[in-house]
Amino acid sequence: MTVASLPTGKILHRKHKNDLGLALGFLTPATIGLVIFFIYPLIRGIYLSFTKYNLFTDPQFVGLDNYSRMMKDPVFWNAIRVTIEYVVINIGIQTIVALVIAVLMQRLTESTFVRSVVLSPFLVSNVVVALVWLWILDTSFGITNAVITSLGGHAINFFSSELAIPTIAMINVWRHMGYTALLLFAGLQGIPGTLYEAGKIDGASERRMFFSITLPLLRPILGLVLIMSVIGSFQVFDTVSVTTGGGPVNASRVLQMYMYDLAFGRFQFGYACALSVALLLILMAVTFIQYRMTNAGSTDLD
């Protein structure tokens, strides 16, 4: 019997079975990686947060002692404050600058070369970016202070207690704003050009079209970008580690830096895991609030 003579239902059934096997074949490696590198460490970390564990002995169950200690830990609350300060500065400036760049790329040029130039800082490692800016902003030998002093000003310690977090935030703004701009630019491509043409016919200015057309229709992708950026900002570590190491004193000791110091500096893995669970809960709450506030699951194009 040839394939052509088979009933249509049998052909579709065989095709469905073949597609299912192919799909499972592609999904299996990713699923194994997800379980090994994400789900198991998550469950293991939550369990260790209820234990006293220093890597050299077996975990000892202590109940909620780690969480009770966390509530009374002034360094933890300082780390939360410093992290929130970093997130607000980084996300606020990065989103505004990236949105301006995305709109300029849409309205003025769609050159692939321009997009690659805008994205280029994101392709550089965080550690390399931090090292380069550490040299550029060095108080004694940095080119920034050389320019300031040549103009008659005084050298600025960009990594002092007052300026450490704003400086680190601006370094990461420089690195990530191109990537964020390209995500927003992709969202702008989904806005029909006829809407802007109608706005021009009605005599709307560029400013009016931006606030009445661009921003409302960009809301879903903007909400997604904000959620991704906030999650990434709460997990900042490498830039802080390279530039200040959490200092001076605790001025730039973000939550990830404090967790790393507890786990690998003091071998207090149980308490460090409790802090990581607290960060997980904070991110879940922030993500939920952002999703509801931005209404990112719907679009005004419908």
Coordinates of C-alpha atoms in Angstrom, one line a residue:
M1 CA 0.0 0.0 0.0
T2 CA 1.4 3.4 -1.0
V3 CA 1.3 6.5 1.1
A4 CA -1.0 8.1 -1.4
S5 CA -3.5 5.3 -0.8
L6 CA -3.5 5.6 3.0
P7 CA -6.5 7.3 4.7
T8 CA -5.9 11.0 5.5
G9 CA -6.4 10.4 9.2
K10 CA -3.6 7.8 9.4
I11 CA -1.2 10.1 7.6
L12 CA -1.9 12.9 10.0
H13 CA -1.6 10.6 13.0
R14 CA 1.8 9.3 11.8
K15 CA 2.9 12.9 11.2
H16 CA 1.8 13.9 14.6
K17 CA 3.7 11.1 16.3
N18 CA 6.9 12.0 14.3
D19 CA 6.6 15.6 15.3
L20 CA 6.1 14.7 19.0
G21 CA 9.2 12.6 19.0
L22 CA 11.2 15.3 17.3
A23 CA 10.0 17.9 19.7
L24 CA 10.8 15.7 22.7
G25 CA 14.3 15.1 21.3
F26 CA 14.9 18.9 21.1
L27 CA 13.4 19.6 24.5
T28 CA 15.1 16.8 26.5
P29 CA 18.7 18.4 26.6
A30 CA 17.2 21.8 27.6
T31 CA 15.0 20.1 30.2
I32 CA 17.9 18.2 31.7
G33 CA 20.0 21.4 31.9
L34 CA 17.0 23.3 33.5
V35 CA 16.7 20.6 36.2
I36 CA 20.4 20.3 36.9
F37 CA 21.4 23.9 36.8
F38 CA 18.2 25.7 38.0
I39 CA 15.5 23.7 39.6
Y40 CA 17.8 21.4 41.8
P41 CA 20.0 24.3 43.0
L42 CA 16.8 26.3 43.8
I43 CA 15.4 23.5 45.9
R44 CA 18.8 22.8 47.5
G45 CA 19.3 26.5 48.4
I46 CA 15.8 26.7 50.0
Y47 CA 16.6 23.7 52.1
L48 CA 20.0 25.0 53.1
S49 CA 18.4 28.3 54.2
F50 CA 16.9 26.4 57.1
T51 CA 20.3 24.9 58.1
K52 CA 23.6 25.8 59.6
Y53 CA 26.1 24.7 56.9
N54 CA 29.8 25.6 56.5
L55 CA 30.7 23.2 53.7
F56 CA 33.0 21.1 56.0
T57 CA 30.3 19.5 58.0
D58 CA 26.8 18.1 57.3
P59 CA 24.0 20.6 57.3
Q60 CA 22.3 21.0 60.7
F61 CA 18.6 22.0 60.6
V62 CA 18.0 25.2 62.6
G63 CA 14.5 26.1 61.5
L64 CA 13.9 29.8 61.1
D65 CA 17.1 30.9 62.9
N66 CA 18.7 32.2 59.8
Y67 CA 15.7 34.3 58.9
S68 CA 15.4 35.6 62.5
R69 CA 19.1 36.6 62.3
M70 CA 18.5 38.3 58.9
M71 CA 15.7 40.5 60.3
K72 CA 18.1 41.8 63.0
D73 CA 21.2 42.1 60.7
P74 CA 22.0 45.8 60.1
V75 CA 24.4 44.9 57.3
F76 CA 21.6 43.0 55.4
W77 CA 19.3 46.1 55.6
N78 CA 22.1 48.3 54.5
A79 CA 22.7 46.0 51.6
I80 CA 19.0 46.2 50.7
R81 CA 19.1 50.0 50.8
V82 CA 22.3 50.2 48.7
T83 CA 20.9 47.7 46.2
I84 CA 17.6 49.7 45.8
E85 CA 19.6 52.9 45.4
Y86 CA 21.6 51.2 42.6
V87 CA 18.5 49.8 40.9
V88 CA 16.6 53.2 40.9
I89 CA 19.6 55.1 39.4
N90 CA 20.5 52.4 36.9
I91 CA 16.9 51.6 35.7
G92 CA 15.7 55.2 35.7
I93 CA 18.6 56.6 33.6
Q94 CA 19.1 53.5 31.4
T95 CA 15.4 53.3 30.4
I96 CA 15.1 57.0 29.5
V97 CA 18.4 57.0 27.5
A98 CA 17.6 53.7 25.8
L99 CA 14.1 55.0 24.8
V100 CA 15.6 58.2 23.3
I101 CA 18.1 56.2 21.3
A102 CA 15.5 53.7 20.1
V103 CA 13.2 56.5 19.0
L104 CA 16.0 58.3 17.2
M105 CA 17.0 55.1 15.4
Q106 CA 13.4 54.7 14.3
R107 CA 12.8 58.3 13.2
L108 CA 16.3 59.1 11.8
T109 CA 18.0 56.0 10.7
E110 CA 17.6 52.2 10.5
S111 CA 21.2 51.6 9.6
T112 CA 22.6 48.2 10.6
F113 CA 25.9 49.8 11.3
V114 CA 24.4 52.2 13.7
R115 CA 22.6 49.4 15.5
S116 CA 25.9 47.4 15.8
V117 CA 27.7 50.5 17.2
V118 CA 24.9 51.0 19.8
L119 CA 25.1 47.4 20.8
S120 CA 28.9 47.1 21.0
P121 CA 29.3 48.0 24.7
F122 CA 27.0 45.1 25.6
L123 CA 29.3 42.6 23.8
V124 CA 32.1 43.5 26.2
S125 CA 32.5 41.4 29.4
N126 CA 31.2 43.1 32.6
V127 CA 34.6 42.6 34.2
V128 CA 36.5 44.2 31.3
V129 CA 34.1 47.1 31.3
A130 CA 34.5 47.6 35.0
L131 CA 38.4 47.5 34.7
V132 CA 38.4 50.0 31.9
W133 CA 36.2 52.5 33.7
L134 CA 38.2 51.9 36.9
W135 CA 41.3 53.1 35.1
I136 CA 39.4 56.0 33.3
L137 CA 38.0 57.3 36.6
D138 CA 41.1 56.7 38.7
T139 CA 41.6 59.6 41.1
S140 CA 45.4 60.0 40.4
F141 CA 45.9 58.6 36.9
G142 CA 42.5 58.5 35.2
I143 CA 41.9 60.5 32.1
T144 CA 38.6 61.9 33.5
N145 CA 40.4 63.6 36.4
A146 CA 43.2 64.7 34.2
V147 CA 40.7 66.6 32.1
I148 CA 39.0 68.0 35.2
T149 CA 42.3 69.3 36.7
S150 CA 43.4 70.7 33.3
L151 CA 40.3 72.8 33.3
G152 CA 41.1 74.2 36.8
G153 CA 38.9 71.8 38.8
H154 CA 39.8 69.4 41.6
A155 CA 40.2 65.7 41.2
I156 CA 37.1 63.7 42.1
N157 CA 37.1 60.4 43.9
F158 CA 34.3 58.7 41.9
F159 CA 34.4 55.6 44.1
S160 CA 34.1 57.4 47.5
S161 CA 31.3 56.6 49.9
E162 CA 28.9 59.2 48.4
L163 CA 29.7 58.5 44.7
A164 CA 30.4 54.8 44.5
I165 CA 26.9 53.6 43.8
P166 CA 26.0 56.3 41.3
T167 CA 29.3 55.7 39.5
I168 CA 28.8 52.0 39.3
A169 CA 25.2 52.6 38.1
M170 CA 26.4 54.9 35.3
I171 CA 29.0 52.3 34.3
N172 CA 26.3 49.7 33.8
V173 CA 24.0 52.2 32.1
W174 CA 26.8 52.7 29.5
R175 CA 27.1 49.0 29.0
H176 CA 23.4 48.0 28.9
M177 CA 21.7 51.0 27.3
G178 CA 22.4 49.8 23.7
Y179 CA 20.9 46.4 24.3
T180 CA 17.9 47.9 26.0
A181 CA 17.6 50.4 23.1
L182 CA 17.5 47.6 20.6
L183 CA 14.8 45.8 22.4
L184 CA 12.7 48.9 22.5
F185 CA 13.6 49.6 18.8
A186 CA 12.2 46.1 18.0
G187 CA 9.0 47.0 19.8
L188 CA 8.8 50.3 17.8
Q189 CA 8.9 48.3 14.6
G190 CA 5.6 46.8 15.5
I191 CA 3.8 50.1 15.6
P192 CA 2.0 50.8 12.3
G193 CA 3.5 53.7 10.4
T194 CA 0.0 54.7 9.3
L195 CA -0.7 55.9 12.8
Y196 CA 2.1 58.5 12.6
E197 CA 0.9 59.5 9.1
A198 CA -2.6 60.1 10.5
G199 CA -1.1 62.1 13.4
K200 CA 0.8 64.3 11.0
I201 CA -2.4 64.9 8.9
D202 CA -4.2 65.9 12.1
G203 CA -1.4 68.4 12.9
A204 CA 0.1 66.6 15.9
S205 CA 3.6 67.5 16.9
E206 CA 6.4 65.0 17.4
R207 CA 6.1 65.4 21.1
R208 CA 2.3 64.8 21.0
M209 CA 2.7 61.7 18.8
F210 CA 5.4 60.3 21.2
F211 CA 3.2 60.5 24.3
S212 CA -0.1 59.7 22.5
I213 CA 1.0 57.0 20.1
T214 CA 4.6 55.7 20.8
L215 CA 4.5 55.3 24.6
P216 CA 1.0 53.7 24.8
L217 CA 1.7 51.2 22.0
L218 CA 5.2 50.4 23.3
R219 CA 3.9 49.6 26.8
P220 CA 4.0 45.8 26.5
I221 CA 7.7 45.6 25.4
L222 CA 8.6 48.5 27.8
G223 CA 7.1 46.5 30.6
L224 CA 9.0 43.4 29.6
V225 CA 12.3 45.4 29.4
L226 CA 11.7 47.0 32.8
I227 CA 11.1 43.6 34.4
M228 CA 14.2 42.1 32.8
S229 CA 16.3 45.1 33.7
V230 CA 15.1 45.3 37.3
I231 CA 15.8 41.6 37.9
G232 CA 19.3 42.0 36.4
S233 CA 20.0 45.1 38.4
F234 CA 19.1 43.4 41.7
Q235 CA 21.7 40.8 40.9
V236 CA 24.6 43.2 40.3
F237 CA 27.9 41.8 41.5
D238 CA 30.8 41.8 39.1
T239 CA 31.1 45.5 38.5
V240 CA 31.0 46.1 42.3
S241 CA 33.5 43.4 43.0
V242 CA 36.0 44.8 40.4
T243 CA 35.7 48.5 41.2
T244 CA 35.1 48.8 45.0
G245 CA 34.8 45.3 46.5
G246 CA 31.8 46.6 48.4
G247 CA 33.6 49.5 50.0
P248 CA 34.4 52.0 51.2
V249 CA 33.2 50.3 54.4
N250 CA 29.7 49.1 53.3
A251 CA 28.9 52.0 51.0
S252 CA 28.6 49.8 47.9
R253 CA 28.0 46.4 49.5
V254 CA 25.0 45.3 47.4
L255 CA 23.0 42.3 48.4
Q256 CA 24.8 39.9 46.0
M257 CA 28.2 41.1 47.3
Y258 CA 27.1 40.5 50.9
M259 CA 25.8 37.0 50.0
Y260 CA 29.1 36.1 48.3
D261 CA 31.1 37.3 51.3
L262 CA 29.0 35.2 53.7
A263 CA 29.2 32.1 51.6
F264 CA 32.8 32.1 50.3
G265 CA 34.5 34.4 52.7
R266 CA 33.0 33.3 56.0
F267 CA 31.6 29.9 54.9
Q268 CA 28.2 30.6 56.3
F269 CA 26.3 28.9 53.5
G270 CA 23.1 28.4 55.4
Y271 CA 22.7 32.1 56.2
A272 CA 23.8 33.1 52.7
C273 CA 21.1 30.8 51.3
A274 CA 18.5 32.5 53.5
L275 CA 19.5 35.8 52.0
S276 CA 19.2 34.4 48.5
V277 CA 15.7 33.2 49.3
A278 CA 14.9 36.7 50.6
L279 CA 16.2 38.1 47.3
L280 CA 14.1 35.6 45.4
L281 CA 10.9 36.7 47.2
I282 CA 11.8 40.4 46.6
L283 CA 12.2 39.8 42.9
M284 CA 9.0 37.8 42.7
A285 CA 7.1 40.6 44.4
V286 CA 8.7 43.4 42.3
T287 CA 8.1 41.4 39.1
F288 CA 4.4 40.9 40.0
I289 CA 3.9 44.6 40.9
Q290 CA 5.6 45.7 37.7
Y291 CA 3.6 43.4 35.5
R292 CA 0.3 44.6 37.0
M293 CA 1.3 48.3 36.9
T294 CA 2.5 48.2 33.3
N295 CA -0.3 45.9 32.2
A296 CA 2.4 44.2 30.0
G297 CA 0.1 41.3 29.1
S298 CA -2.1 43.4 26.8
T299 CA -1.6 45.9 23.9
D300 CA -3.6 48.9 22.7
L301 CA -3.2 47.7 19.1
D302 CA -6.1 45.2 19.5

